[in-house]
PDB file of C-alpha atoms in Angstrom:
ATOM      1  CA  UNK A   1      38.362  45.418  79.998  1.00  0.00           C
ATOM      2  CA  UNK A   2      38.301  48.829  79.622  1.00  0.00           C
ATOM      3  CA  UNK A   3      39.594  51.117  83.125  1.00  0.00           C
ATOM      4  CA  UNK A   4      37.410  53.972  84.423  1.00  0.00           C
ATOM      5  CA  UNK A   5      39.110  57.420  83.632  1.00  0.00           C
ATOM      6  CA  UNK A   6      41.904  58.305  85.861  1.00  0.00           C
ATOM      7  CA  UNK A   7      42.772  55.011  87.396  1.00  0.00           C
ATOM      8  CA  UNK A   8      46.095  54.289  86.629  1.00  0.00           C
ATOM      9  CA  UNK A   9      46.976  50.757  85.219  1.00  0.00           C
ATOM     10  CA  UNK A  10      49.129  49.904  88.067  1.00  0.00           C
ATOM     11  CA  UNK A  11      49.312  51.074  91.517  1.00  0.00           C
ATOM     12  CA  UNK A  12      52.072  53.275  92.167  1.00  0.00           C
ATOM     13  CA  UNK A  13      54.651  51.378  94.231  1.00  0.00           C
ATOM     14  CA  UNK A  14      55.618  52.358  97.734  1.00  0.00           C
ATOM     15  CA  UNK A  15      58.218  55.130  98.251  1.00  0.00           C
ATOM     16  CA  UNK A  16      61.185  52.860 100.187  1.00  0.00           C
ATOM     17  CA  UNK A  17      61.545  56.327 102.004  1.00  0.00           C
ATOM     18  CA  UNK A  18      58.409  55.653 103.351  1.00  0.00           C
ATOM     19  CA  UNK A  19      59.277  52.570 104.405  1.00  0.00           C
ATOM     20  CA  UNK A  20      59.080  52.994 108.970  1.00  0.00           C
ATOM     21  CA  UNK A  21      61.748  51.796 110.920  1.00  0.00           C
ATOM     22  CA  UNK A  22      61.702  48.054 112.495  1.00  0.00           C
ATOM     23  CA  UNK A  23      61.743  47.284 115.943  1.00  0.00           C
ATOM     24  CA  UNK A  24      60.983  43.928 117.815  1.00  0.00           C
ATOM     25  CA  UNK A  25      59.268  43.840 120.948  1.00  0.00           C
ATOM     26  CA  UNK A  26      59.329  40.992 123.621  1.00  0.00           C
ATOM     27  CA  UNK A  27      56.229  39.636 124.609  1.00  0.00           C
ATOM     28  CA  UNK A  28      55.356  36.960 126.962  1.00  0.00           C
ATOM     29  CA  UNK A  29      58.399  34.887 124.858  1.00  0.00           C
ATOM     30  CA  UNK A  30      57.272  35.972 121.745  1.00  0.00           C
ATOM     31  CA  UNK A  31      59.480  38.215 119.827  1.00  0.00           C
ATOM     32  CA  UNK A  32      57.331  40.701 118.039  1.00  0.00           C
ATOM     33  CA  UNK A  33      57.777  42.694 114.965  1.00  0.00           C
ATOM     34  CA  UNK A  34      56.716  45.782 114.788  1.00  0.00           C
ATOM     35  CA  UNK A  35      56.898  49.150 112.066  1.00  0.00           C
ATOM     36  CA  UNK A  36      57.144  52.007 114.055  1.00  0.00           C
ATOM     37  CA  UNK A  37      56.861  56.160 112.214  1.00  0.00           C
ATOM     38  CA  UNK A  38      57.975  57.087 116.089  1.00  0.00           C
ATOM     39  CA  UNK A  39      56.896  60.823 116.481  1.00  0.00           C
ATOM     40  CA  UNK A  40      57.064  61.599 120.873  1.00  0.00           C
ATOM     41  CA  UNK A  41      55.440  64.735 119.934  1.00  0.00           C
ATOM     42  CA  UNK A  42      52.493  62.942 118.542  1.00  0.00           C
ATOM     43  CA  UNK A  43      49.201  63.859 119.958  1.00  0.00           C
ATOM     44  CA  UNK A  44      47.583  60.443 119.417  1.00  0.00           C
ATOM     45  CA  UNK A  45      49.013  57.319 117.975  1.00  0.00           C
ATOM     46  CA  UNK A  46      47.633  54.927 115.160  1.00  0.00           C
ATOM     47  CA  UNK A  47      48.042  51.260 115.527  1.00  0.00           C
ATOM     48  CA  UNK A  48      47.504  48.755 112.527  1.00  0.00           C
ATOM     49  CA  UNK A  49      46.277  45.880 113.259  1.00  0.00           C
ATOM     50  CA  UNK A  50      45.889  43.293 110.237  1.00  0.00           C
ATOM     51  CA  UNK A  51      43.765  40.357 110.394  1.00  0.00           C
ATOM     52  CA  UNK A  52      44.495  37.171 108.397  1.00  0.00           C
ATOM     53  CA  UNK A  53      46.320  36.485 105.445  1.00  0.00           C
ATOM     54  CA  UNK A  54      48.514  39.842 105.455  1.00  0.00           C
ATOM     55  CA  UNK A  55      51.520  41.233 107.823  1.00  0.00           C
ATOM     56  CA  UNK A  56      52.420  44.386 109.389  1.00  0.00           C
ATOM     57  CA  UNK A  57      54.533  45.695 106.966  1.00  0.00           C
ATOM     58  CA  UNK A  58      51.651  45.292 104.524  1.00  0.00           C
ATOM     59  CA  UNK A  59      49.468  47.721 106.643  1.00  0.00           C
ATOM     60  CA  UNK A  60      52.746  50.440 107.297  1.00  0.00           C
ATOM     61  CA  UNK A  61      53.477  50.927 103.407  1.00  0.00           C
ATOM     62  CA  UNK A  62      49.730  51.254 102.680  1.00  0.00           C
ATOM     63  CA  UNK A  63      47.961  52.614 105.469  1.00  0.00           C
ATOM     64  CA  UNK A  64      51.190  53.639 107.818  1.00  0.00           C
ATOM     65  CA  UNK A  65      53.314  56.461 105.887  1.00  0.00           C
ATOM     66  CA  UNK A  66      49.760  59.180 105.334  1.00  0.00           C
ATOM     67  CA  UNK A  67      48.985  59.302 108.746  1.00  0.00           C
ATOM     68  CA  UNK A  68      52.904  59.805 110.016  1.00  0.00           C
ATOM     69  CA  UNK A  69      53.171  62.333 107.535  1.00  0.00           C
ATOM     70  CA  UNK A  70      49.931  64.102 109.153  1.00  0.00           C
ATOM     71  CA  UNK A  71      52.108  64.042 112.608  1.00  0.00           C
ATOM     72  CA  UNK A  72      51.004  60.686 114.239  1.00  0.00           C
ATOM     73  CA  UNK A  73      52.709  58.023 115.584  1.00  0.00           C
ATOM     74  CA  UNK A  74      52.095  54.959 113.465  1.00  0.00           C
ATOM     75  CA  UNK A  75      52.929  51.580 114.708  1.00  0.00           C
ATOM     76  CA  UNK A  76      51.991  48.154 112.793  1.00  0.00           C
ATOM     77  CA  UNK A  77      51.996  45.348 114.430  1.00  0.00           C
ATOM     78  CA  UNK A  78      53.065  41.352 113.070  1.00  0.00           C
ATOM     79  CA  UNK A  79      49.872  39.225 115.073  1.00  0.00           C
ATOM     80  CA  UNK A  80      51.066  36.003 116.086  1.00  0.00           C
ATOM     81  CA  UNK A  81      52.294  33.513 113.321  1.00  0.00           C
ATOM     82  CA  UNK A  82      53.002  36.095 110.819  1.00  0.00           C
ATOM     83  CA  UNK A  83      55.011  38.338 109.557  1.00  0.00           C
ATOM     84  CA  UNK A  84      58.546  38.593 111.149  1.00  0.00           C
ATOM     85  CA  UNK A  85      56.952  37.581 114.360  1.00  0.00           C
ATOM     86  CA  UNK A  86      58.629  34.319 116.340  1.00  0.00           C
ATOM     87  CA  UNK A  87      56.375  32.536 117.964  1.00  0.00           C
ATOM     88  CA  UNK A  88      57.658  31.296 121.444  1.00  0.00           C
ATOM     89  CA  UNK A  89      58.836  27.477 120.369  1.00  0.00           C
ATOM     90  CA  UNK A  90      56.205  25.191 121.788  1.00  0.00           C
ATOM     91  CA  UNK A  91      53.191  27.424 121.511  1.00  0.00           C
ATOM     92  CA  UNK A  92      50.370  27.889 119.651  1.00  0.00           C
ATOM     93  CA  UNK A  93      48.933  31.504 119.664  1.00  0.00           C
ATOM     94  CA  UNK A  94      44.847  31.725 120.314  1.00  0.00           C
ATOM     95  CA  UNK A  95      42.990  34.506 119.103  1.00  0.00           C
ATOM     96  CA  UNK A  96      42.449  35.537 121.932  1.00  0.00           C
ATOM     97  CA  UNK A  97      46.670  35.701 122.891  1.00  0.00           C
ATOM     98  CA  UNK A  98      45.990  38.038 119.565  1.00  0.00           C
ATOM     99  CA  UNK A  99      44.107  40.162 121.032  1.00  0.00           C
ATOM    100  CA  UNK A 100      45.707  40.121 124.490  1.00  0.00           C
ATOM    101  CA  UNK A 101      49.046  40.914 122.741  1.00  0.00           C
ATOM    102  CA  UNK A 102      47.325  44.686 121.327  1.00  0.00           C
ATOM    103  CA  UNK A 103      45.685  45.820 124.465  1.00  0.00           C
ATOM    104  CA  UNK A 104      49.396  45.277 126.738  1.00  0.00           C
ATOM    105  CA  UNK A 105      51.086  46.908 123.629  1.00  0.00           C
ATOM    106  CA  UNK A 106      48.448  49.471 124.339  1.00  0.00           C
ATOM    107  CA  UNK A 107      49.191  49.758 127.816  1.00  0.00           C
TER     108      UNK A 107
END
């Protein structure tokens, strides 16, 4: 199959420079993993939010890295059950815990 002109035959691979800074954040027992382009100077801040079947760290090397190199704070966040998120033992996160856990990280 024949590519359209310009498209490269493979995606360029991420930069590991690129690559944000981890950080976990405790949550109502849950220990949450998060990739963080910190910038306090930021005048707004970008939070990734993936839905199933991909991770944080996905989002930060595709969609993380352009922004924080525009000047925003970037933060991606592992949902509940994936990623390098661990789950409180015993529980099993709702969607709704899901969305719960991005509007106190918001807060």
């Amino acid at each position: 199959m024949a590519r359209a002109p310009g498209v490269p035959a493979r995606p360029p691979a991420p930069d590991r420079r690129d690559r944000a800074p981890e950080e976990f954040w405790n949550w109502r027992g849950h220990r949450v993993h998060l990739d963080r382009y910190p910038d306090p100077a930021a005048k707004a801040k970008v939070v990734l939010h993936h839905g199933v079947g991909t991770n944080g760290r996905q989002m930060s090397l595709i969609l993380g890295a352009p922004p924080a190199k525009r000047g925003f704070e970037t933060v991606a966040l592992d949902n509940l059950g994936h990623g390098l998120t661990q789950v409180r033992p015993g529980s099993t996160p709702s969607y709704d815990d899901g969305v719960d856990l991005v509007v106190d990280f918001l807060a």
